[in-house]
Coordinates of C-alpha atoms in Angstrom, one line a residue:
M1109 CA 93.2 23.3 102.2
L1110 CA 89.2 23.7 102.5
D1111 CA 86.9 21.7 100.0
D1112 CA 83.8 23.2 98.7
T1113 CA 81.4 21.9 101.1
L1114 CA 83.4 23.3 104.0
K1115 CA 84.0 26.3 102.4
A1116 CA 80.3 26.6 102.3
Q1117 CA 79.6 25.8 105.6
L1118 CA 82.1 28.2 106.9
Q1119 CA 80.3 31.1 105.2
Q1120 CA 77.2 30.2 106.7
Y1121 CA 79.1 30.2 110.0
L1122 CA 80.7 33.6 109.5
A1123 CA 77.5 35.1 108.3
L1124 CA 77.0 34.8 112.2
L1125 CA 79.5 37.4 113.0
R1126 CA 78.1 40.4 114.9
Q1127 CA 81.3 42.8 114.8
P1128 CA 84.3 42.8 112.7
I1129 CA 87.5 40.7 113.7
R1130 CA 91.2 40.6 112.4
L1131 CA 93.3 38.0 112.1
I1132 CA 97.0 38.9 113.0
A1133 CA 99.5 36.3 111.3
S1134 CA 103.1 35.6 111.9
L1135 CA 104.3 33.6 109.2
D1136 CA 107.3 31.9 107.8
D1137 CA 108.6 30.2 104.9
S1138 CA 107.6 26.6 106.2
E1139 CA 104.8 24.5 104.3
T1140 CA 102.9 24.8 107.4
G1141 CA 103.4 28.7 107.0
K1142 CA 102.2 28.2 103.5
D1143 CA 99.3 26.2 104.1
M1144 CA 98.6 28.7 106.9
A1145 CA 98.6 31.8 104.6
E1146 CA 96.2 30.0 102.5
L1147 CA 93.5 29.1 105.4
L1148 CA 93.7 32.6 106.5
N1149 CA 93.1 33.9 103.1
T1150 CA 90.2 31.8 102.4
I1151 CA 88.6 32.7 105.9
V1152 CA 89.0 36.2 105.1
G1153 CA 87.1 35.5 101.5
L1154 CA 84.3 34.3 102.9
S1155 CA 83.0 37.1 105.2
D1156 CA 83.5 41.0 104.9
K1157 CA 83.9 41.0 108.3
V1158 CA 86.9 39.6 108.7
T1159 CA 90.5 41.0 107.7
L1160 CA 94.2 39.6 107.7
D1161 CA 96.9 41.7 109.0
T1162 CA 100.1 39.9 108.3
S1163 CA 102.8 42.0 110.2
G1164 CA 102.6 39.7 113.1
T1165 CA 105.9 39.3 115.2
D1166 CA 105.1 36.2 117.4
A1167 CA 107.9 34.6 118.3
R1168 CA 106.2 31.0 117.3
K1169 CA 106.3 30.9 113.7
P1170 CA 103.7 30.2 112.0
S1171 CA 101.1 31.3 114.1
F1172 CA 97.8 33.7 113.9
A1173 CA 95.7 35.4 116.6
V1174 CA 91.6 35.7 116.4
V1175 CA 90.9 39.5 117.7
R1176 CA 88.4 41.9 117.9
E1177 CA 89.0 44.9 115.7
G1178 CA 91.0 47.2 117.4
E1179 CA 92.5 45.1 119.5
T1180 CA 95.8 43.3 119.9
Q1181 CA 95.0 40.2 122.2
G1182 CA 93.1 37.3 121.3
V1183 CA 93.2 33.5 121.1
R1184 CA 96.7 32.4 119.2
F1185 CA 96.7 29.3 117.3
A1186 CA 100.3 27.8 116.5
G1187 CA 100.0 25.6 113.5
L1188 CA 97.1 24.9 111.9
P1189 CA 94.0 23.8 113.9
L1190 CA 92.5 21.4 111.6
G1191 CA 91.1 17.7 111.9
H1192 CA 89.5 17.7 115.4
E1193 CA 90.5 21.4 116.1
F1194 CA 88.5 23.1 112.9
T1195 CA 85.7 23.5 115.0
S1196 CA 87.8 25.0 117.7
L1197 CA 88.8 27.5 115.1
V1198 CA 85.2 28.3 114.0
L1199 CA 84.2 29.0 117.4
A1200 CA 87.1 31.1 118.2
L1201 CA 85.9 33.2 115.0
L1202 CA 82.4 33.4 116.4
W1203 CA 82.8 34.1 120.0
T1204 CA 85.4 37.1 119.0
G1205 CA 82.9 38.0 116.4
G1206 CA 80.2 38.4 119.4
H1207 CA 78.2 35.4 118.7
P1208 CA 77.0 34.1 122.1
P1209 CA 78.6 30.9 123.5
K1210 CA 76.3 27.9 124.2
V1211 CA 77.6 28.0 127.9
E1212 CA 75.8 28.4 130.8
Q1213 CA 75.5 32.2 132.6
D1214 CA 77.0 31.4 135.8
V1215 CA 80.1 29.6 134.1
I1216 CA 80.4 32.9 132.1
D1217 CA 80.4 35.1 135.4
G1218 CA 82.8 32.9 136.8
I1219 CA 85.1 33.1 134.3
K1220 CA 84.7 37.3 134.3
T1221 CA 85.5 37.2 137.9
L1222 CA 89.0 35.5 138.0
E1223 CA 91.6 37.8 139.2
G1224 CA 95.1 37.5 138.3
D1225 CA 97.3 36.9 135.1
F1226 CA 96.7 33.6 133.5
N1227 CA 99.0 32.7 130.4
F1228 CA 97.8 29.1 129.4
E1229 CA 99.8 27.1 126.6
V1230 CA 97.8 24.4 125.6
Y1231 CA 99.7 21.2 123.3
M1232 CA 97.2 19.4 121.1
S1233 CA 97.3 16.8 118.4
L1234 CA 94.9 16.9 115.5
S1235 CA 94.0 13.3 115.6
C1236 CA 93.3 13.9 119.7
H1237 CA 89.5 13.9 119.9
N1238 CA 90.1 14.9 123.6
C1239 CA 91.9 18.1 122.9
P1240 CA 89.1 20.3 121.4
D1241 CA 87.4 20.4 124.9
V1242 CA 90.1 21.8 126.4
V1243 CA 91.2 24.1 123.5
Q1244 CA 87.5 25.4 123.3
A1245 CA 87.4 26.0 127.0
L1246 CA 90.8 27.7 127.4
S1247 CA 89.9 30.0 124.1
L1248 CA 86.2 31.0 125.3
M1249 CA 88.4 32.2 129.0
A1250 CA 90.6 34.2 126.6
I1251 CA 87.8 36.0 125.0
V1252 CA 85.8 36.2 128.1
N1253 CA 88.2 37.3 130.3
P1254 CA 91.4 40.2 129.1
K1255 CA 93.3 38.6 132.1
V1256 CA 93.6 35.2 130.3
K1257 CA 95.7 34.6 127.3
T1258 CA 95.7 31.6 125.6
V1259 CA 97.8 29.9 122.8
V1260 CA 96.8 26.7 121.4
I1261 CA 99.7 24.8 119.9
E1262 CA 99.7 21.8 117.2
G1263 CA 102.4 19.3 118.3
G1264 CA 103.3 18.3 114.9
A1265 CA 104.3 22.0 114.1
F1266 CA 106.5 22.5 116.6
Q1267 CA 108.2 19.3 117.4
K1268 CA 111.6 20.3 119.0
E1269 CA 109.4 22.6 121.6
V1270 CA 107.3 19.2 122.4
E1271 CA 110.7 17.4 122.9
E1272 CA 112.3 20.1 125.0
R1273 CA 109.0 20.3 127.3
Q1274 CA 108.9 16.4 127.1
I1275 CA 105.5 16.2 126.4
M1276 CA 104.2 12.6 125.9
A1277 CA 100.3 13.2 126.5
V1278 CA 97.9 15.5 125.3
P1279 CA 96.0 17.8 125.7
M1280 CA 98.7 18.9 128.1
V1281 CA 98.1 22.6 129.8
F1282 CA 100.9 24.8 131.1
L1283 CA 99.7 28.1 133.1
N1284 CA 102.5 30.6 133.5
G1285 CA 105.3 28.2 132.4
Q1286 CA 104.2 25.5 134.8
V1287 CA 102.2 22.2 134.0
F1288 CA 98.4 23.0 134.9
G1289 CA 96.8 19.7 133.6
S1290 CA 96.5 17.0 131.4
G1291 CA 93.6 15.2 129.7
R1292 CA 90.3 16.1 129.1
M1293 CA 89.0 19.0 130.9
G1294 CA 85.8 21.2 130.6
V1295 CA 85.4 24.7 131.1
E1296 CA 83.9 24.4 134.4
E1297 CA 86.7 22.3 135.6
I1298 CA 89.4 24.6 134.6
V1299 CA 87.6 27.6 136.4
A1300 CA 87.0 25.7 139.5
K1301 CA 90.5 25.1 139.6
L1302 CA 91.5 28.2 139.5
D1303 CA 88.8 29.8 141.6
T1304 CA 90.0 28.4 145.1
N1305 CA 86.4 29.5 146.7
S1306 CA 84.4 27.7 144.1
E1307 CA 84.2 24.5 146.0
A1308 CA 82.7 25.7 149.0
R1309 CA 80.2 27.8 147.0
E1310 CA 79.1 24.4 145.2
A1311 CA 78.7 22.6 148.2
A1312 CA 76.5 25.4 149.6
K1313 CA 74.4 25.2 146.6
L1314 CA 74.1 21.4 146.5
N1315 CA 72.7 21.8 150.2
E1316 CA 70.2 24.1 149.4
K1317 CA 68.3 21.9 146.6
E1318 CA 65.1 20.3 147.6
P1319 CA 65.0 16.3 147.6
F1320 CA 64.6 15.0 144.4
D1321 CA 62.5 12.1 143.5
V1322 CA 65.3 10.3 141.5
L1323 CA 68.8 11.3 141.9
I1324 CA 71.2 9.6 139.2
V1325 CA 74.6 9.5 140.3
G1326 CA 77.0 9.5 137.0
G1327 CA 76.3 10.9 133.7
G1328 CA 77.4 8.2 131.3
P1329 CA 75.0 6.4 128.9
A1330 CA 73.0 4.6 131.7
G1331 CA 72.8 7.8 133.6
A1332 CA 71.4 10.0 130.8
A1333 CA 68.9 7.1 129.6
A1334 CA 67.9 6.8 133.2
A1335 CA 67.4 10.7 133.4
V1336 CA 65.2 10.9 130.4
Y1337 CA 63.2 8.1 131.0
A1338 CA 62.6 9.3 134.7
A1339 CA 62.1 12.8 133.8
R1340 CA 59.4 11.7 131.2
K1341 CA 57.5 10.1 134.3
G1342 CA 56.8 14.0 135.4
I1343 CA 58.7 13.9 138.6
R1344 CA 61.7 15.5 140.0
V1345 CA 65.2 14.3 138.7
G1346 CA 68.6 15.5 139.0
V1347 CA 72.1 14.1 137.6
A1348 CA 75.4 14.4 139.5
A1349 CA 78.4 13.6 137.3
E1350 CA 81.9 14.1 137.7
R1351 CA 82.1 14.5 133.7
F1352 CA 78.9 13.9 131.7
G1353 CA 79.2 11.3 129.3
G1354 CA 81.8 9.2 131.1
Q1355 CA 83.9 6.5 129.3
V1356 CA 82.1 7.5 126.2
N1357 CA 83.9 10.9 126.0
D1358 CA 87.2 8.6 125.5
T1359 CA 85.7 6.4 122.5
M1360 CA 87.0 7.7 119.1
A1361 CA 84.7 5.7 116.7
I1362 CA 81.1 4.5 118.0
E1363 CA 79.7 2.2 114.9
N1364 CA 77.6 -0.2 116.6
Y1365 CA 74.9 1.7 118.5
I1366 CA 71.6 0.9 116.9
S1367 CA 70.0 3.3 114.3
V1368 CA 73.2 5.5 114.5
L1369 CA 75.6 4.4 111.7
E1370 CA 78.5 5.9 112.9
T1371 CA 79.6 8.9 115.5
D1372 CA 82.1 9.5 117.8
G1373 CA 82.5 9.6 121.8
P1374 CA 82.5 13.4 122.3
K1375 CA 79.4 13.8 119.6
M1376 CA 77.4 11.1 121.3
A1377 CA 78.1 12.5 124.8
A1378 CA 77.1 16.0 123.9
A1379 CA 74.1 14.5 122.5
M1380 CA 72.9 12.7 125.0
E1381 CA 73.6 15.5 127.6
A1382 CA 71.7 17.9 125.0
Q1383 CA 68.6 15.4 125.3
V1384 CA 68.6 15.3 129.4
R1385 CA 68.7 19.0 129.4
H1386 CA 65.9 19.2 127.0
Y1387 CA 63.7 17.5 130.0
E1388 CA 64.6 20.1 132.3
V1389 CA 66.6 17.5 134.4
D1390 CA 69.1 19.5 137.2
I1391 CA 72.4 18.6 135.9
M1392 CA 75.1 19.0 138.4
N1393 CA 78.6 18.2 136.9
L1394 CA 81.8 18.0 138.2
Q1395 CA 80.7 16.2 141.2
R1396 CA 82.1 13.1 142.6
A1397 CA 80.3 11.1 145.3
A1398 CA 82.0 10.2 148.6
K1399 CA 79.4 8.5 150.7
V1400 CA 75.9 7.2 150.3
V1401 CA 73.6 7.1 153.6
P1402 CA 70.6 5.1 153.1
A1403 CA 67.0 5.8 154.2
T1404 CA 66.5 5.6 157.7
T1405 CA 62.9 4.7 157.4
P1406 CA 60.8 2.7 154.5
G1407 CA 60.2 5.4 151.8
G1408 CA 62.6 7.8 153.3
L1409 CA 65.2 10.2 151.8
T1410 CA 68.5 8.5 150.5
Q1411 CA 71.2 10.6 150.9
V1412 CA 74.6 11.3 148.6
H1413 CA 77.4 12.9 150.3
M1414 CA 79.4 14.8 147.6
A1415 CA 83.7 15.1 147.8
N1416 CA 83.2 18.9 148.1
G1417 CA 80.9 18.5 151.0
G1418 CA 77.8 19.0 149.4
V1419 CA 74.9 17.0 150.5
L1420 CA 71.8 15.6 148.0
S1421 CA 68.6 13.8 149.2
A1422 CA 66.2 11.8 147.0
R1423 CA 63.4 9.5 147.5
S1424 CA 65.1 7.1 145.0
V1425 CA 68.8 7.0 143.9
I1426 CA 70.3 5.3 140.5
L1427 CA 74.0 4.5 140.9
S1428 CA 75.7 4.5 137.2
T1429 CA 79.1 5.6 138.0
G1430 CA 80.8 3.7 135.4
A1431 CA 84.0 2.3 135.1
R1432 CA 87.9 3.9 134.4
W1433 CA 90.8 2.3 132.7
R1434 CA 92.6 -0.4 134.8
N1435 CA 96.1 0.2 135.7
V1436 CA 98.8 -2.5 135.1
N1437 CA 100.2 -1.6 138.9
V1438 CA 103.4 -2.3 138.2
P1439 CA 106.6 0.0 139.2
G1440 CA 106.9 2.7 137.0
E1441 CA 103.5 3.1 135.7
E1442 CA 102.4 6.0 137.7
Q1443 CA 106.0 7.7 137.9
Y1444 CA 105.6 7.9 133.9
K1445 CA 102.2 8.8 133.4
N1446 CA 102.0 11.3 130.8
K1447 CA 105.9 10.9 130.3
G1448 CA 105.4 8.0 128.1
V1449 CA 102.7 5.8 129.7
A1450 CA 99.2 6.6 128.2
Y1451 CA 96.0 5.3 127.8
C1452 CA 94.7 6.9 124.7
P1453 CA 96.2 5.8 121.2
H1454 CA 94.1 7.9 119.3
C1455 CA 95.0 11.3 121.6
D1456 CA 99.1 10.5 122.1
G1457 CA 99.7 7.9 119.4
P1458 CA 100.9 11.0 117.0
L1459 CA 103.4 12.3 120.0
F1460 CA 105.4 8.7 119.2
K1461 CA 106.0 9.1 115.8
G1462 CA 109.0 7.2 114.2
K1463 CA 109.6 5.9 118.1
R1464 CA 109.1 2.2 119.2
V1465 CA 106.1 1.6 121.7
A1466 CA 104.5 -1.0 123.4
V1467 CA 100.9 -1.9 124.1
I1468 CA 100.2 -3.9 127.0
G1469 CA 96.7 -6.1 126.4
G1470 CA 95.4 -8.8 124.1
G1471 CA 91.8 -8.0 124.2
N1472 CA 90.0 -6.1 121.4
S1473 CA 91.1 -2.6 122.6
G1474 CA 94.7 -3.7 123.0
V1475 CA 95.0 -5.3 119.5
E1476 CA 93.0 -2.3 117.9
A1477 CA 95.3 0.2 119.5
A1478 CA 98.5 -1.9 118.2
I1479 CA 96.9 -1.6 114.4
D1480 CA 96.5 2.1 115.0
L1481 CA 99.9 2.7 116.2
A1482 CA 101.6 0.6 113.8
G1483 CA 100.9 3.0 111.0
L1484 CA 102.3 6.0 113.2
V1485 CA 105.3 4.4 115.0
A1486 CA 108.7 2.7 114.2
H1487 CA 107.8 -0.1 116.0
V1488 CA 105.0 -1.8 118.1
S1489 CA 105.5 -4.7 121.0
L1490 CA 102.1 -6.0 122.2
V1491 CA 102.4 -7.7 125.6
E1492 CA 99.7 -9.8 126.5
F1493 CA 99.4 -12.2 130.2
A1494 CA 97.3 -14.9 128.9
D1495 CA 98.7 -17.5 126.3
A1496 CA 96.9 -16.6 123.4
L1497 CA 95.2 -12.9 122.2
K1498 CA 92.0 -12.8 123.1
A1499 CA 90.7 -10.3 120.5
D1500 CA 88.3 -11.2 117.8
A1501 CA 90.0 -13.1 115.1
V1502 CA 89.5 -10.8 112.2
L1503 CA 91.7 -8.3 114.3
V1504 CA 94.3 -10.6 115.3
S1505 CA 94.9 -11.6 111.3
K1506 CA 95.3 -8.1 110.8
L1507 CA 97.7 -7.5 113.5
K1508 CA 99.7 -10.4 112.3
S1509 CA 99.7 -9.3 108.7
L1510 CA 101.7 -6.0 110.0
P1511 CA 105.4 -6.2 109.5
N1512 CA 106.3 -3.6 112.2
V1513 CA 104.4 -5.7 115.0
S1514 CA 105.9 -8.2 117.3
I1515 CA 103.7 -10.0 119.9
H1516 CA 104.6 -11.5 123.2
V1517 CA 101.9 -14.0 124.7
N1518 CA 102.4 -15.6 128.3
A1519 CA 104.2 -12.4 129.3
Q1520 CA 103.8 -10.7 132.6
T1521 CA 104.8 -7.2 132.7
T1522 CA 107.1 -6.6 135.5
E1523 CA 107.9 -3.0 135.3
I1524 CA 107.8 0.2 133.1
T1525 CA 111.4 1.6 133.1
G1526 CA 112.7 5.2 132.7
D1527 CA 115.4 7.7 133.1
G1528 CA 113.6 9.9 136.0
Q1529 CA 112.1 12.3 133.0
K1530 CA 110.4 9.9 130.5
V1531 CA 109.9 6.2 129.7
T1532 CA 112.8 4.1 128.2
G1533 CA 111.5 0.4 128.1
L1534 CA 109.5 -2.4 129.4
S1535 CA 110.1 -5.4 131.2
Y1536 CA 108.4 -8.8 131.1
K1537 CA 108.7 -12.2 132.2
D1538 CA 107.9 -15.4 130.1
R1539 CA 105.3 -17.3 132.2
A1540 CA 105.9 -20.5 130.4
N1541 CA 109.7 -20.6 131.3
E1542 CA 110.4 -17.9 133.9
A1543 CA 112.7 -16.1 131.6
L1544 CA 113.1 -12.1 131.8
H1545 CA 113.0 -9.9 129.0
H1546 CA 113.6 -6.3 128.6
I1547 CA 112.2 -3.8 125.5
E1548 CA 113.7 -0.5 124.8
L1549 CA 111.3 1.8 124.0
A1550 CA 109.6 5.4 124.4
G1551 CA 105.8 4.8 124.9
V1552 CA 103.6 2.1 126.6
F1553 CA 99.9 2.3 126.2
V1554 CA 97.9 0.6 128.5
Q1555 CA 94.8 -1.4 127.2
I1556 CA 93.4 -3.8 130.0
G1557 CA 90.3 -3.4 130.6
L1558 CA 88.1 -1.5 133.5
V1559 CA 87.6 -1.0 136.9
P1560 CA 84.3 0.1 138.6
N1561 CA 83.8 3.3 140.3
T1562 CA 82.8 2.3 143.4
E1563 CA 85.3 2.7 146.1
F1564 CA 83.0 5.2 147.6
L1565 CA 80.5 2.1 148.6
K1566 CA 82.5 -0.4 150.2
G1567 CA 80.6 -1.2 153.2
T1568 CA 77.1 0.3 152.0
I1569 CA 76.1 -1.4 148.9
E1570 CA 76.6 -5.6 148.3
L1571 CA 79.8 -5.7 145.6
S1572 CA 81.0 -8.4 143.6
K1573 CA 84.5 -9.7 144.2
F1574 CA 85.3 -7.5 141.2
G1575 CA 84.1 -4.5 142.8
E1576 CA 80.6 -4.5 140.8
I1577 CA 77.6 -3.3 142.2
V1578 CA 75.4 -6.5 142.5
V1579 CA 72.0 -5.9 140.9
D1580 CA 68.9 -8.1 140.1
A1581 CA 67.1 -8.3 136.6
K1582 CA 65.3 -5.1 137.7
C1583 CA 68.5 -3.3 138.7
H1584 CA 67.8 -3.2 142.4
T1585 CA 70.6 -3.5 144.9
N1586 CA 70.4 -4.6 148.2
L1587 CA 69.4 -1.4 149.6
P1588 CA 65.7 -0.3 149.1
G1589 CA 65.2 2.5 147.1
V1590 CA 68.7 2.5 145.5
F1591 CA 69.5 1.4 142.1
A1592 CA 72.4 0.8 139.8
A1593 CA 73.1 0.6 136.1
G1594 CA 75.7 0.4 133.6
D1595 CA 79.3 -0.6 133.7
V1596 CA 79.6 -0.2 137.2
T1597 CA 77.2 -3.3 137.9
T1598 CA 77.4 -7.0 137.5
V1599 CA 75.4 -7.0 134.2
P1600 CA 77.9 -8.6 131.7
Y1601 CA 79.1 -7.1 128.3
K1602 CA 80.4 -3.5 129.2
Q1603 CA 78.8 -2.0 125.8
I1604 CA 77.0 1.5 125.4
V1605 CA 73.8 0.2 124.2
I1606 CA 73.7 -2.1 127.4
A1607 CA 74.3 0.5 129.6
A1608 CA 71.6 2.7 127.9
G1609 CA 69.2 -0.1 128.2
E1610 CA 70.0 -0.9 131.8
G1611 CA 69.4 2.8 132.7
A1612 CA 66.3 2.9 131.2
K1613 CA 65.3 -0.2 133.1
A1614 CA 66.5 1.3 136.6
A1615 CA 64.6 4.2 135.8
L1616 CA 61.4 2.5 135.5
S1617 CA 62.1 0.2 138.5
A1618 CA 62.6 3.7 140.6
F1619 CA 59.6 4.8 139.2
D1620 CA 57.5 1.5 140.2
Y1621 CA 59.2 2.0 143.7
L1622 CA 58.4 5.5 144.1
I1623 CA 54.4 4.8 143.1
R1624 CA 54.1 2.0 145.6
Q1625 CA 55.7 3.9 148.7
P1626 CA 53.3 5.9 151.3
V1627 CA 52.5 9.5 150.4
V1628 CA 54.1 12.1 152.7
T1629 CA 53.6 15.5 153.0
P1630 CA 56.8 17.9 151.7
A1631 CA 57.8 18.8 155.7
A1632 CA 57.6 14.8 156.6
A1633 CA 60.0 14.3 153.3
V1634 CA 62.2 16.6 154.4
T1635 CA 62.8 15.4 158.1
A1636 CA 62.6 11.6 157.1

């Protein structure tokens, strides 16, 4: 089950346990049940602070709970937490055993003060790189607050349950039997969603903050690089981000970032945030910008209004709000999101095992998605609007070699159809002869590029016809003291390494702007 290297690493982690824990298992005779028994016995054999109780009677079998000695409630894993979720298992063991989590104290306090009964069920797949954040957040909440109960369910082991609940995207979270949310969520976001007063409190905190020298809006590669470069100048820097890491969090494999041979998005996002925190930058997560109010005097303060009502001020601002997946904008897409319409083949592909799916988009991301899915599903139909695939030749060659893939070019998607509950097909028009076609399938993966997050800037900052922020070679926008960097700008080639470089450039430009402004007293700065 675990190789010698992994066993040695796990033993080192288990040495950090501060108090005894118990694994309460509800097993069966299935292959998964036998594998689970082997895994649990391995864990017990690596630490004298862990014991195994196989008398569990939970209805979901095979499953096991991680509990403190003398207690019966804890985090429950239904199915094997391996793959991307092995780290979630290790953390559940450590946190239950008293090892402190690397989470801000105010977040822990927020979890402890939650009132009510919260029964969470989170469905995940072992290949999903978005799932661990949600699993770990809900696990921590169950360990910290006894009013929170969490069950982590591996969809592959409970396929019947997944089909009955019509789960077509992971992570999928149910609270007290009702859908709570899907997709990546951090612990701060989940707590904020449960605590109805948190938004007003957060806005009040923002309003109390002193003006920043540099305020960065967005926490992707551009924002992180800007924060590091600005903070190293010894000035006051803040980052307001909806989620730190941005689109990087959704990237499975990163193999072209210079000096880093291979990594994945969540690891890179975590490393970026750790480096920014190292420089004592004020990171404000779960913050979505709603409006930018330019300074009214030369060298004055620019205001950034947040969606929660809070307002931040700064002598200079760097906008790095990035981009998001582009929608097809056809009938059925919105209705069937997470019900067959998906945007992450790595996360949701395993849910369509043995079924027929389509991929919309013939660029690198679309062709790569089709190749990945072909190894899991019965058949992949790739639908491309242009008259030829735009992906790299090596990818196109690989795609054409696969026996269970059909390619449709000059194909305009016109509708995603369904039965009211889930996707049943895709309709498209042949642009060469206007003929209409329909493909029966269970899932549609949309891979047609990105759209910049600039809606809140319309009428304030100059935007291109594609909605990107227009910048010059030094990342200046048309507003004095306001700069922009990364995928949100007109700079070509939306790549992590380019965004990081642009973020560094924007920080240097902002610093150059600041040192050329007249010196003002703090009182004057506040009223400017």
